Amino acid sequence: MIHRSLKAKLIASYLVVALLSVVVIAGFMRLTSNQSLLNLVMEQQATRLNEEAAFYYEQTASWAGFLEYYQTQLVRDPAFLEQIPTPSDKNPPGDYKDHEYPREIRGRNGLVGADLVTIIPFPGYDVGDSVPQSEIDGSTAVTVNGNIVAWVIPDRGFEFKLSPEEQLFLDRTNRAIFIAAAAGILGAVLMGFLLAGILLKPIRSLMEASKKLSKGELEQSVPVTSQDELGQLTQTFNQMSADLARADQQRRQMTADITHDLSTPLQVIAGYIEMLEDDDIHLTNRQVQIIMTEIEHLRRLVDDLNMLSKTDARDLNMEIHSCIPGDIAQQAYDGFEAICLRQNVALTLDIQPDLPNILVDEGRVMQVLRNLLDNALRHTPAGGFIRIGVDLWEGQVRIQVQDSGSGIHAEDLPYVFDRFYRADKARSGNAGKMGLGLAISKALVLAQGGTIYAESQGLGQGACMVILFPPEKKPSFTHLISLF
């Protein structure tokens, strides 16, 4: 019902726009076509008067008798003839009987000589009246041999009836306007149906995918058919669907991991407790140590989950102060040197001199480095190497933990810091590990205003975990002066 309602609204909007356009255009043409035709007739009559006046003056070199000639030979409008007495002389002077004159002259166009004396009367002026120069403005000059001999003054206010031929032309024009308007409206409705169907097709696809998504079918992908707002919406939906599917997969994996990591130590502990139920059996020191190890594993798991929940709630205590990045890296190196030596892994430390300090919680940064070094050590075989590097890179203090281990597949790089993310070809965990170490490291770095990401050339090519912290800003000389 939603998409049908939207389709109806789109069609209605097209129809309203088309109606308004057609009504405005048709109304304008209807109102102006009649007056335009009348003006055309008047202009034709004025042009004819101009031509006849020029012809008469060229033949006679005088305006004498032109009024009588105009009345008897050119004017056929009875309403106009009633206003001017009919002269007795029917024939104009000069030899121009073979000249073809119009059958009908309509309108009261005036004629004024070059001396601004009225030759043919027009509203407000009789024959012989002097005409002011202002009346000549906008009139048409009558020229003979390049000289102005008179002025034709059109009468725009005269009303007359159109001839049957002209009225038929006007009626046909109005009929054509009506047909065009009806065709425009019909075309708008058809285009409305067509365009609404095209525009709503991706919306229907999104609606169907959304319904499936609401039923738990998270893997939904809608084809992107354009690059406009609908295309961007479709891309966003596809990304959301993919993220939901991945989050659901991580949730399932998390449940399985937690179940496994909780059940294994609990089964071990439960087994030894069952042994204690038999009074004849006593636990040895080694068995007690095994129980303590499993309890420690459970404690670490609970601590990790608790830390992640605190970082999510922004409730993690931080003791931020100015720290020397090289000293932090040195402490991490000292803590893992013996372990790496025991596993035949070369551990090196490179610190760029004169590095600026960073504002961090030193203990939390040490925790991050321990997690990264522990992760690198678990994935680096004997004979490999691990390098800790600290330098200044693009204005940021960079701490690197690089190894020659198993590497990370390109498709896993964006997810290695996600919680509980595991893949056989990724570096997120080993047996007995929950895959929380890198997630905790990312949360701690972000909480201190830093950035962390992973780099790898692929499987078997090793990996490099990179941490970036902005350097501590030193107070300016002006600020130091203000303190005093």
GROMACS .gro file of C-alpha atoms in nm:
model
  484
    1MET     CA    1   0.000   0.000   0.000
    2ILE     CA    2   0.287   0.236   0.070
    3HIS     CA    3   0.444   0.217  -0.274
    4ARG     CA    4   0.101   0.246  -0.440
    5SER     CA    5   0.026   0.556  -0.241
    6LEU     CA    6   0.364   0.702  -0.336
    7LYS     CA    7   0.302   0.614  -0.699
    8ALA     CA    8  -0.035   0.790  -0.687
    9LYS     CA    9   0.130   1.097  -0.536
   10LEU     CA   10   0.396   1.104  -0.806
   11ILE     CA   11   0.137   1.070  -1.084
   12ALA     CA   12  -0.076   1.338  -0.923
   13SER     CA   13   0.222   1.572  -0.898
   14TYR     CA   14   0.305   1.523  -1.268
   15LEU     CA   15  -0.061   1.580  -1.356
   16VAL     CA   16  -0.084   1.899  -1.148
   17VAL     CA   17   0.232   2.041  -1.306
   18ALA     CA   18   0.106   1.952  -1.654
   19LEU     CA   19  -0.238   2.103  -1.585
   20LEU     CA   20  -0.092   2.425  -1.455
   21SER     CA   21   0.145   2.452  -1.750
   22VAL     CA   22  -0.127   2.375  -2.004
   23VAL     CA   23  -0.379   2.611  -1.845
   24VAL     CA   24  -0.131   2.898  -1.828
   25ILE     CA   25  -0.005   2.849  -2.183
   26ALA     CA   26  -0.348   2.783  -2.334
   27GLY     CA   27  -0.505   3.074  -2.147
   28PHE     CA   28  -0.230   3.309  -2.256
   29MET     CA   29  -0.259   3.199  -2.619
   30ARG     CA   30  -0.639   3.218  -2.606
   31LEU     CA   31  -0.632   3.570  -2.469
   32THR     CA   32  -0.366   3.698  -2.703
   33SER     CA   33  -0.451   3.520  -3.029
   34ASN     CA   34  -0.765   3.727  -3.097
   35GLN     CA   35  -0.596   4.059  -3.024
   36SER     CA   36  -0.288   3.952  -3.217
   37LEU     CA   37  -0.501   3.879  -3.522
   38LEU     CA   38  -0.675   4.217  -3.491
   39ASN     CA   39  -0.339   4.391  -3.461
   40LEU     CA   40  -0.215   4.201  -3.766
   41VAL     CA   41  -0.513   4.320  -3.969
   42MET     CA   42  -0.457   4.679  -3.853
   43GLU     CA   43  -0.088   4.660  -3.941
   44GLN     CA   44  -0.176   4.526  -4.284
   45GLN     CA   45  -0.420   4.810  -4.338
   46ALA     CA   46  -0.166   5.066  -4.224
   47THR     CA   47   0.090   4.912  -4.461
   48ARG     CA   48  -0.159   4.930  -4.748
   49LEU     CA   49  -0.238   5.292  -4.670
   50ASN     CA   50   0.135   5.364  -4.667
   51GLU     CA   51   0.179   5.199  -5.007
   52GLU     CA   52  -0.124   5.374  -5.163
   53ALA     CA   53  -0.020   5.711  -5.023
   54ALA     CA   54   0.330   5.671  -5.163
   55PHE     CA   55   0.187   5.563  -5.500
   56TYR     CA   56  -0.057   5.857  -5.511
   57TYR     CA   57   0.206   6.115  -5.417
   58GLU     CA   58   0.454   5.972  -5.666
   59GLN     CA   59   0.191   6.010  -5.942
   60THR     CA   60   0.057   6.353  -5.846
   61ALA     CA   61   0.337   6.509  -5.636
   62SER     CA   62   0.053   6.649  -5.422
   63TRP     CA   63  -0.196   6.545  -5.160
   64ALA     CA   64  -0.479   6.727  -5.330
   65GLY     CA   65  -0.777   6.495  -5.379
   66PHE     CA   66  -0.616   6.206  -5.183
   67LEU     CA   67  -0.890   6.209  -4.915
   68GLU     CA   68  -1.164   6.171  -5.179
   69TYR     CA   69  -0.961   5.906  -5.353
   70TYR     CA   70  -0.913   5.721  -5.024
   71GLN     CA   71  -1.287   5.741  -4.943
   72THR     CA   72  -1.420   5.629  -5.277
   73GLN     CA   73  -1.161   5.377  -5.392
   74LEU     CA   74  -1.016   5.220  -5.078
   75VAL     CA   75  -1.260   5.248  -4.789
   76ARG     CA   76  -1.537   4.989  -4.782
   77ASP     CA   77  -1.629   5.003  -4.414
   78PRO     CA   78  -1.986   5.146  -4.393
   79ALA     CA   79  -1.940   5.245  -4.030
   80PHE     CA   80  -1.643   5.459  -4.131
   81LEU     CA   81  -1.810   5.604  -4.442
   82GLU     CA   82  -2.099   5.731  -4.232
   83GLN     CA   83  -1.860   5.960  -4.044
   84ILE     CA   84  -1.716   6.131  -4.357
   85PRO     CA   85  -1.930   6.294  -4.634
   86THR     CA   86  -1.909   6.113  -4.967
   87PRO     CA   87  -1.741   6.335  -5.231
   88SER     CA   88  -1.901   6.394  -5.570
   89ASP     CA   89  -1.588   6.315  -5.764
   90LYS     CA   90  -1.558   5.939  -5.783
   91ASN     CA   91  -1.244   5.929  -5.990
   92PRO     CA   92  -0.905   6.025  -5.845
   93PRO     CA   93  -0.670   6.232  -6.053
   94GLY     CA   94  -0.390   6.064  -6.236
   95ASP     CA   95  -0.366   5.764  -6.462
   96TYR     CA   96  -0.381   5.469  -6.224
   97LYS     CA   97  -0.714   5.302  -6.303
   98ASP     CA   98  -0.532   4.972  -6.362
   99HIS     CA   99  -0.382   4.979  -6.010
  100GLU     CA  100  -0.522   4.697  -5.798
  101TYR     CA  101  -0.670   4.816  -5.469
  102PRO     CA  102  -0.781   4.609  -5.168
  103ARG     CA  103  -1.146   4.518  -5.150
  104GLU     CA  104  -1.183   4.636  -4.791
  105ILE     CA  105  -0.998   4.879  -4.566
  106ARG     CA  106  -1.081   4.852  -4.195
  107GLY     CA  107  -0.974   5.091  -3.924
  108ARG     CA  108  -0.932   5.466  -3.897
  109ASN     CA  109  -0.565   5.507  -3.976
  110GLY     CA  110  -0.469   5.872  -4.003
  111LEU     CA  111  -0.235   6.039  -4.253
  112VAL     CA  112  -0.033   6.348  -4.168
  113GLY     CA  113   0.175   6.537  -4.423
  114ALA     CA  114   0.540   6.621  -4.382
  115ASP     CA  115   0.428   6.969  -4.269
  116LEU     CA  116   0.236   6.803  -3.981
  117VAL     CA  117  -0.104   6.892  -4.132
  118THR     CA  118  -0.379   6.627  -4.121
  119ILE     CA  119  -0.458   6.474  -4.461
  120ILE     CA  120  -0.680   6.185  -4.347
  121PRO     CA  121  -0.858   6.250  -4.017
  122PHE     CA  122  -0.810   6.026  -3.714
  123PRO     CA  123  -0.950   6.043  -3.359
  124GLY     CA  124  -0.898   6.394  -3.222
  125TYR     CA  125  -0.788   6.562  -3.547
  126ASP     CA  126  -0.982   6.673  -3.858
  127VAL     CA  127  -0.857   6.747  -4.207
  128GLY     CA  128  -0.629   7.049  -4.207
  129ASP     CA  129  -0.556   7.039  -3.832
  130SER     CA  130  -0.197   7.076  -3.724
  131VAL     CA  131  -0.064   6.776  -3.541
  132PRO     CA  132   0.193   6.807  -3.261
  133GLN     CA  133   0.521   6.627  -3.296
  134SER     CA  134   0.427   6.393  -3.007
  135GLU     CA  135   0.155   6.234  -3.221
  136ILE     CA  136   0.410   6.146  -3.485
  137ASP     CA  137   0.617   5.939  -3.242
  138GLY     CA  138   0.562   5.571  -3.311
  139SER     CA  139   0.402   5.629  -3.653
  140THR     CA  140   0.524   5.499  -3.990
  141ALA     CA  141   0.689   5.731  -4.241
  142VAL     CA  142   0.570   5.745  -4.606
  143THR     CA  143   0.874   5.789  -4.827
  144VAL     CA  144   0.902   5.874  -5.195
  145ASN     CA  145   1.248   5.865  -5.354
  146GLY     CA  146   1.405   5.858  -5.007
  147ASN     CA  147   1.215   6.166  -4.882
  148ILE     CA  148   0.951   6.158  -4.608
  149VAL     CA  149   0.631   6.299  -4.754
  150ALA     CA  150   0.380   6.191  -4.488
  151TRP     CA  151   0.321   5.986  -4.173
  152VAL     CA  152   0.072   5.702  -4.126
  153ILE     CA  153  -0.075   5.712  -3.775
  154PRO     CA  154  -0.240   5.377  -3.686
  155ASP     CA  155  -0.554   5.371  -3.474
  156ARG     CA  156  -0.507   5.088  -3.226
  157GLY     CA  157  -0.834   5.152  -3.045
  158PHE     CA  158  -1.068   5.086  -3.334
  159GLU     CA  159  -1.274   4.770  -3.300
  160PHE     CA  160  -1.412   4.577  -3.596
  161LYS     CA  161  -1.536   4.235  -3.680
  162LEU     CA  162  -1.315   3.977  -3.838
  163SER     CA  163  -1.394   3.846  -4.181
  164PRO     CA  164  -1.538   3.494  -4.207
  165GLU     CA  165  -1.201   3.363  -4.325
  166GLU     CA  166  -1.020   3.529  -4.033
  167GLN     CA  167  -1.279   3.409  -3.784
  168LEU     CA  168  -1.243   3.056  -3.920
  169PHE     CA  169  -0.866   3.078  -3.877
  170LEU     CA  170  -0.909   3.198  -3.518
  171ASP     CA  171  -1.155   2.918  -3.439
  172ARG     CA  172  -0.916   2.660  -3.580
  173THR     CA  173  -0.633   2.806  -3.375
  174ASN     CA  174  -0.839   2.783  -3.056
  175ARG     CA  175  -0.938   2.428  -3.141
  176ALA     CA  176  -0.573   2.335  -3.195
  177ILE     CA  177  -0.488   2.488  -2.858
  178PHE     CA  178  -0.756   2.278  -2.688
  179ILE     CA  179  -0.640   1.958  -2.862
  180ALA     CA  180  -0.279   2.030  -2.768
  181ALA     CA  181  -0.382   2.092  -2.405
  182ALA     CA  182  -0.575   1.764  -2.392
  183ALA     CA  183  -0.284   1.579  -2.550
  184GLY     CA  184  -0.045   1.740  -2.298
  185ILE     CA  185  -0.257   1.630  -2.005
  186LEU     CA  186  -0.289   1.276  -2.140
  187GLY     CA  187   0.086   1.265  -2.206
  188ALA     CA  188   0.154   1.386  -1.851
  189VAL     CA  189  -0.059   1.104  -1.707
  190LEU     CA  190   0.114   0.841  -1.924
  191MET     CA  191   0.460   0.980  -1.840
  192GLY     CA  192   0.357   0.989  -1.476
  193PHE     CA  193   0.278   0.617  -1.482
  194LEU     CA  194   0.603   0.541  -1.667
  195LEU     CA  195   0.834   0.758  -1.454
  196ALA     CA  196   0.665   0.655  -1.128
  197GLY     CA  197   0.719   0.291  -1.219
  198ILE     CA  198   1.087   0.353  -1.299
  199LEU     CA  199   1.148   0.559  -0.985
  200LEU     CA  200   0.963   0.321  -0.754
  201LYS     CA  201   1.126   0.002  -0.883
  202PRO     CA  202   1.435   0.031  -0.658
  203ILE     CA  203   1.212   0.140  -0.368
  204ARG     CA  204   1.002  -0.175  -0.410
  205SER     CA  205   1.321  -0.381  -0.412
  206LEU     CA  206   1.433  -0.210  -0.092
  207MET     CA  207   1.094  -0.274   0.069
  208GLU     CA  208   1.102  -0.644  -0.019
  209ALA     CA  209   1.458  -0.676   0.111
  210SER     CA  210   1.363  -0.487   0.429
  211LYS     CA  211   1.074  -0.726   0.493
  212LYS     CA  212   1.307  -1.024   0.455
  213LEU     CA  213   1.557  -0.849   0.682
  214SER     CA  214   1.290  -0.805   0.949
  215LYS     CA  215   1.220  -1.179   0.932
  216GLY     CA  216   1.583  -1.262   1.010
  217GLU     CA  217   1.716  -1.310   0.656
  218LEU     CA  218   2.015  -1.081   0.706
  219GLU     CA  219   2.206  -1.151   0.384
  220GLN     CA  220   2.018  -0.909   0.156
  221SER     CA  221   2.166  -0.728  -0.145
  222VAL     CA  222   1.968  -0.494  -0.368
  223PRO     CA  223   2.106  -0.411  -0.716
  224VAL     CA  224   2.230  -0.050  -0.746
  225THR     CA  225   2.073   0.089  -1.064
  226SER     CA  226   2.173   0.457  -1.036
  227GLN     CA  227   2.415   0.697  -0.872
  228ASP     CA  228   2.152   0.940  -0.741
  229GLU     CA  229   1.997   0.956  -0.393
  230LEU     CA  230   1.814   0.626  -0.448
  231GLY     CA  231   2.140   0.463  -0.555
  232GLN     CA  232   2.313   0.596  -0.243
  233LEU     CA  233   2.025   0.471  -0.028
  234THR     CA  234   2.055   0.127  -0.188
  235GLN     CA  235   2.431   0.119  -0.124
  236THR     CA  236   2.373   0.220   0.238
  237PHE     CA  237   2.111  -0.054   0.278
  238ASN     CA  238   2.344  -0.316   0.130
  239GLN     CA  239   2.622  -0.206   0.363
  240MET     CA  240   2.386  -0.217   0.661
  241SER     CA  241   2.268  -0.564   0.563
  242ALA     CA  242   2.626  -0.686   0.528
  243ASP     CA  243   2.720  -0.534   0.865
  244LEU     CA  244   2.419  -0.695   1.032
  245ALA     CA  245   2.504  -1.033   0.882
  246ARG     CA  246   2.865  -1.001   0.997
  247ALA     CA  247   2.757  -0.886   1.343
  248ASP     CA  248   2.520  -1.180   1.366
  249GLN     CA  249   2.799  -1.416   1.262
  250GLN     CA  250   3.028  -1.262   1.522
  251ARG     CA  251   2.756  -1.299   1.784
  252ARG     CA  252   2.718  -1.667   1.700
  253GLN     CA  253   3.095  -1.710   1.705
  254MET     CA  254   3.116  -1.520   2.035
  255THR     CA  255   2.854  -1.749   2.190
  256ALA     CA  256   3.042  -2.056   2.072
  257ASP     CA  257   3.378  -1.915   2.191
  258ILE     CA  258   3.250  -1.815   2.533
  259THR     CA  259   3.079  -2.153   2.571
  260HIS     CA  260   3.401  -2.330   2.478
  261ASP     CA  261   3.629  -2.111   2.690
  262LEU     CA  262   3.401  -2.141   2.990
  263SER     CA  263   3.314  -2.508   2.958
  264THR     CA  264   3.670  -2.636   2.915
  265PRO     CA  265   3.813  -2.505   3.246
  266LEU     CA  266   3.487  -2.576   3.426
  267GLN     CA  267   3.501  -2.939   3.310
  268VAL     CA  268   3.859  -2.969   3.431
  269ILE     CA  269   3.775  -2.816   3.768
  270ALA     CA  270   3.458  -3.025   3.798
  271GLY     CA  271   3.653  -3.341   3.725
  272TYR     CA  272   3.901  -3.281   4.007
  273ILE     CA  273   3.621  -3.191   4.250
  274GLU     CA  274   3.448  -3.517   4.169
  275MET     CA  275   3.775  -3.689   4.255
  276LEU     CA  276   3.770  -3.515   4.595
  277GLU     CA  277   3.431  -3.664   4.667
  278ASP     CA  278   3.608  -3.995   4.705
  279ASP     CA  279   3.772  -3.980   5.050
  280ASP     CA  280   4.050  -4.214   4.946
  281ILE     CA  281   4.184  -3.975   4.674
  282HIS     CA  282   4.385  -3.659   4.748
  283LEU     CA  283   4.493  -3.395   4.498
  284THR     CA  284   4.860  -3.356   4.429
  285ASN     CA  285   5.034  -3.020   4.402
  286ARG     CA  286   5.041  -3.055   4.024
  287GLN     CA  287   4.665  -3.113   4.012
  288VAL     CA  288   4.604  -2.813   4.235
  289GLN     CA  289   4.823  -2.606   4.003
  290ILE     CA  290   4.614  -2.718   3.704
  291ILE     CA  291   4.298  -2.607   3.884
  292MET     CA  292   4.456  -2.268   3.963
  293THR     CA  293   4.558  -2.226   3.599
  294GLU     CA  294   4.203  -2.289   3.480
  295ILE     CA  295   4.065  -2.048   3.740
  296GLU     CA  296   4.317  -1.785   3.622
  297HIS     CA  297   4.199  -1.841   3.267
  298LEU     CA  298   3.839  -1.775   3.374
  299ARG     CA  299   3.948  -1.467   3.564
  300ARG     CA  300   4.128  -1.324   3.259
  301LEU     CA  301   3.824  -1.389   3.046
  302VAL     CA  302   3.597  -1.204   3.290
  303ASP     CA  303   3.848  -0.917   3.317
  304ASP     CA  304   3.869  -0.881   2.940
  305LEU     CA  305   3.492  -0.874   2.900
  306ASN     CA  306   3.464  -0.626   3.187
  307MET     CA  307   3.724  -0.396   3.029
  308LEU     CA  308   3.544  -0.398   2.695
  309SER     CA  309   3.215  -0.313   2.864
  310LYS     CA  310   3.382  -0.021   3.043
  311THR     CA  311   3.532   0.114   2.723
  312ASP     CA  312   3.192   0.094   2.559
  313ALA     CA  313   3.039   0.285   2.851
  314ARG     CA  314   3.333   0.533   2.855
  315ASP     CA  315   3.380   0.437   3.219
  316LEU     CA  316   3.745   0.332   3.200
  317ASN     CA  317   3.977   0.514   3.440
  318MET     CA  318   4.265   0.685   3.260
  319GLU     CA  319   4.565   0.857   3.418
  320ILE     CA  320   4.675   1.078   3.130
  321HIS     CA  321   5.013   1.246   3.163
  322SER     CA  322   5.316   1.334   2.954
  323CYS     CA  323   5.511   1.019   2.864
  324ILE     CA  324   5.829   0.943   2.668
  325PRO     CA  325   5.730   0.698   2.394
  326GLY     CA  326   6.078   0.550   2.377
  327ASP     CA  327   6.068   0.458   2.748
  328ILE     CA  328   5.735   0.277   2.705
  329ALA     CA  329   5.874   0.078   2.412
  330GLN     CA  330   6.188  -0.004   2.614
  331GLN     CA  331   5.978  -0.144   2.899
  332ALA     CA  332   5.784  -0.362   2.656
  333TYR     CA  333   6.109  -0.484   2.502
  334ASP     CA  334   6.254  -0.571   2.843
  335GLY     CA  335   5.940  -0.764   2.937
  336PHE     CA  336   5.945  -0.987   2.625
  337GLU     CA  337   6.317  -1.022   2.559
  338ALA     CA  338   6.357  -1.339   2.766
  339ILE     CA  339   6.037  -1.496   2.629
  340CYS     CA  340   6.144  -1.437   2.270
  341LEU     CA  341   6.490  -1.575   2.341
  342ARG     CA  342   6.335  -1.891   2.488
  343GLN     CA  343   6.122  -1.938   2.172
  344ASN     CA  344   6.417  -1.863   1.938
  345VAL     CA  345   6.257  -1.544   1.802
  346ALA     CA  346   6.479  -1.240   1.748
  347LEU     CA  347   6.339  -0.928   1.919
  348THR     CA  348   6.479  -0.587   1.817
  349LEU     CA  349   6.408  -0.230   1.928
  350ASP     CA  350   6.453   0.083   1.710
  351ILE     CA  351   6.384   0.422   1.868
  352GLN     CA  352   6.428   0.748   1.678
  353PRO     CA  353   6.610   1.006   1.893
  354ASP     CA  354   6.460   1.337   2.008
  355LEU     CA  355   6.099   1.226   1.984
  356PRO     CA  356   5.829   1.448   2.133
  357ASN     CA  357   5.634   1.329   2.436
  358ILE     CA  358   5.279   1.196   2.414
  359LEU     CA  359   4.985   1.251   2.648
  360VAL     CA  360   4.869   0.898   2.738
  361ASP     CA  361   4.811   0.658   3.023
  362GLU     CA  362   5.146   0.480   3.036
  363GLY     CA  363   5.002   0.165   3.195
  364ARG     CA  364   4.730   0.133   2.931
  365VAL     CA  365   4.980   0.181   2.646
  366MET     CA  366   5.199  -0.088   2.803
  367GLN     CA  367   4.896  -0.316   2.813
  368VAL     CA  368   4.838  -0.254   2.441
  369LEU     CA  369   5.201  -0.329   2.356
  370ARG     CA  370   5.191  -0.649   2.562
  371ASN     CA  371   4.882  -0.762   2.374
  372LEU     CA  372   5.043  -0.685   2.036
  373LEU     CA  373   5.372  -0.854   2.128
  374ASP     CA  374   5.192  -1.158   2.266
  375ASN     CA  375   4.987  -1.180   1.944
  376ALA     CA  376   5.302  -1.144   1.730
  377LEU     CA  377   5.489  -1.406   1.932
  378ARG     CA  378   5.207  -1.662   1.897
  379HIS     CA  379   5.215  -1.624   1.515
  380THR     CA  380   5.591  -1.607   1.461
  381PRO     CA  381   5.769  -1.944   1.424
  382ALA     CA  382   6.111  -2.021   1.566
  383GLY     CA  383   6.383  -1.846   1.369
  384GLY     CA  384   6.163  -1.549   1.292
  385PHE     CA  385   6.185  -1.195   1.423
  386ILE     CA  386   5.975  -0.928   1.597
  387ARG     CA  387   6.066  -0.562   1.571
  388ILE     CA  388   5.949  -0.276   1.793
  389GLY     CA  389   5.991   0.062   1.624
  390VAL     CA  390   5.919   0.415   1.750
  391ASP     CA  391   5.955   0.721   1.522
  392LEU     CA  392   5.788   1.040   1.401
  393TRP     CA  393   5.571   0.986   1.092
  394GLU     CA  394   5.365   1.260   0.924
  395GLY     CA  395   5.358   1.467   1.242
  396GLN     CA  396   5.247   1.175   1.462
  397VAL     CA  397   5.438   0.953   1.701
  398ARG     CA  398   5.430   0.606   1.549
  399ILE     CA  399   5.480   0.282   1.743
  400GLN     CA  400   5.513  -0.034   1.534
  401VAL     CA  401   5.513  -0.402   1.626
  402GLN     CA  402   5.631  -0.589   1.317
  403ASP     CA  403   5.684  -0.964   1.280
  404SER     CA  404   5.777  -1.226   1.021
  405GLY     CA  405   5.489  -1.454   1.114
  406SER     CA  406   5.197  -1.609   0.929
  407GLY     CA  407   5.063  -1.279   0.795
  408ILE     CA  408   4.705  -1.162   0.741
  409HIS     CA  409   4.486  -1.214   0.439
  410ALA     CA  410   4.376  -0.889   0.273
  411GLU     CA  411   4.006  -0.957   0.331
  412ASP     CA  412   4.068  -1.002   0.704
  413LEU     CA  413   4.263  -0.680   0.760
  414PRO     CA  414   3.957  -0.459   0.830
  415TYR     CA  415   3.828  -0.702   1.093
  416VAL     CA  416   4.132  -0.816   1.293
  417PHE     CA  417   4.048  -0.568   1.570
  418ASP     CA  418   3.683  -0.677   1.593
  419ARG     CA  419   3.574  -0.866   1.901
  420PHE     CA  420   3.579  -1.244   1.880
  421TYR     CA  421   3.679  -1.227   1.514
  422ARG     CA  422   3.843  -1.553   1.414
  423ALA     CA  423   3.950  -1.700   1.086
  424ASP     CA  424   4.197  -1.974   1.013
  425LYS     CA  425   4.389  -1.738   0.787
  426ALA     CA  426   4.360  -1.441   1.023
  427ARG     CA  427   4.567  -1.355   1.329
  428SER     CA  428   4.291  -1.317   1.580
  429GLY     CA  429   4.353  -1.612   1.799
  430ASN     CA  430   4.499  -1.949   1.892
  431ALA     CA  431   4.370  -2.228   2.105
  432GLY     CA  432   4.280  -2.094   2.446
  433LYS     CA  433   4.250  -1.737   2.320
  434MET     CA  434   3.921  -1.555   2.288
  435GLY     CA  435   4.021  -1.307   2.020
  436LEU     CA  436   3.973  -1.016   2.263
  437GLY     CA  437   4.334  -0.896   2.285
  438LEU     CA  438   4.333  -0.690   1.966
  439ALA     CA  439   3.981  -0.561   2.035
  440ILE     CA  440   4.093  -0.442   2.381
  441SER     CA  441   4.404  -0.283   2.228
  442LYS     CA  442   4.194  -0.088   1.979
  443ALA     CA  443   3.953   0.028   2.249
  444LEU     CA  444   4.239   0.148   2.473
  445VAL     CA  445   4.416   0.333   2.190
  446LEU     CA  446   4.099   0.508   2.075
  447ALA     CA  447   4.015   0.604   2.434
  448GLN     CA  448   4.347   0.793   2.449
  449GLY     CA  449   4.298   0.980   2.121
  450GLY     CA  450   4.517   0.752   1.911
  451THR     CA  451   4.477   0.538   1.601
  452ILE     CA  452   4.561   0.172   1.544
  453TYR     CA  453   4.556  -0.036   1.228
  454ALA     CA  454   4.714  -0.348   1.077
  455GLU     CA  455   4.930  -0.389   0.767
  456SER     CA  456   5.025  -0.710   0.587
  457GLN     CA  457   5.133  -0.816   0.239
  458GLY     CA  458   4.933  -1.136   0.271
  459LEU     CA  459   4.958  -1.484   0.414
  460GLY     CA  460   5.311  -1.587   0.500
  461GLN     CA  461   5.439  -1.230   0.463
  462GLY     CA  462   5.425  -1.125   0.827
  463ALA     CA  463   5.229  -0.832   0.969
  464CYS     CA  464   5.278  -0.493   1.127
  465MET     CA  465   5.053  -0.339   1.392
  466VAL     CA  466   5.074   0.043   1.384
  467ILE     CA  467   4.978   0.283   1.664
  468LEU     CA  468   4.967   0.659   1.610
  469PHE     CA  469   4.950   0.922   1.886
  470PRO     CA  470   4.954   1.299   1.838
  471PRO     CA  471   5.265   1.459   1.995
  472GLU     CA  472   5.229   1.669   2.308
  473LYS     CA  473   5.196   2.035   2.218
  474LYS     CA  474   5.465   2.247   2.378
  475PRO     CA  475   5.346   2.578   2.528
  476SER     CA  476   5.440   2.883   2.322
  477PHE     CA  477   5.668   3.160   2.449
  478THR     CA  478   5.367   3.393   2.478
  479HIS     CA  479   5.184   3.137   2.693
  480LEU     CA  480   5.488   3.099   2.921
  481ILE     CA  481   5.508   3.477   2.965
  482SER     CA  482   5.137   3.490   3.054
  483LEU     CA  483   5.194   3.243   3.336
  484PHE     CA  484   5.411   3.499   3.510
   0.00000   0.00000   0.00000
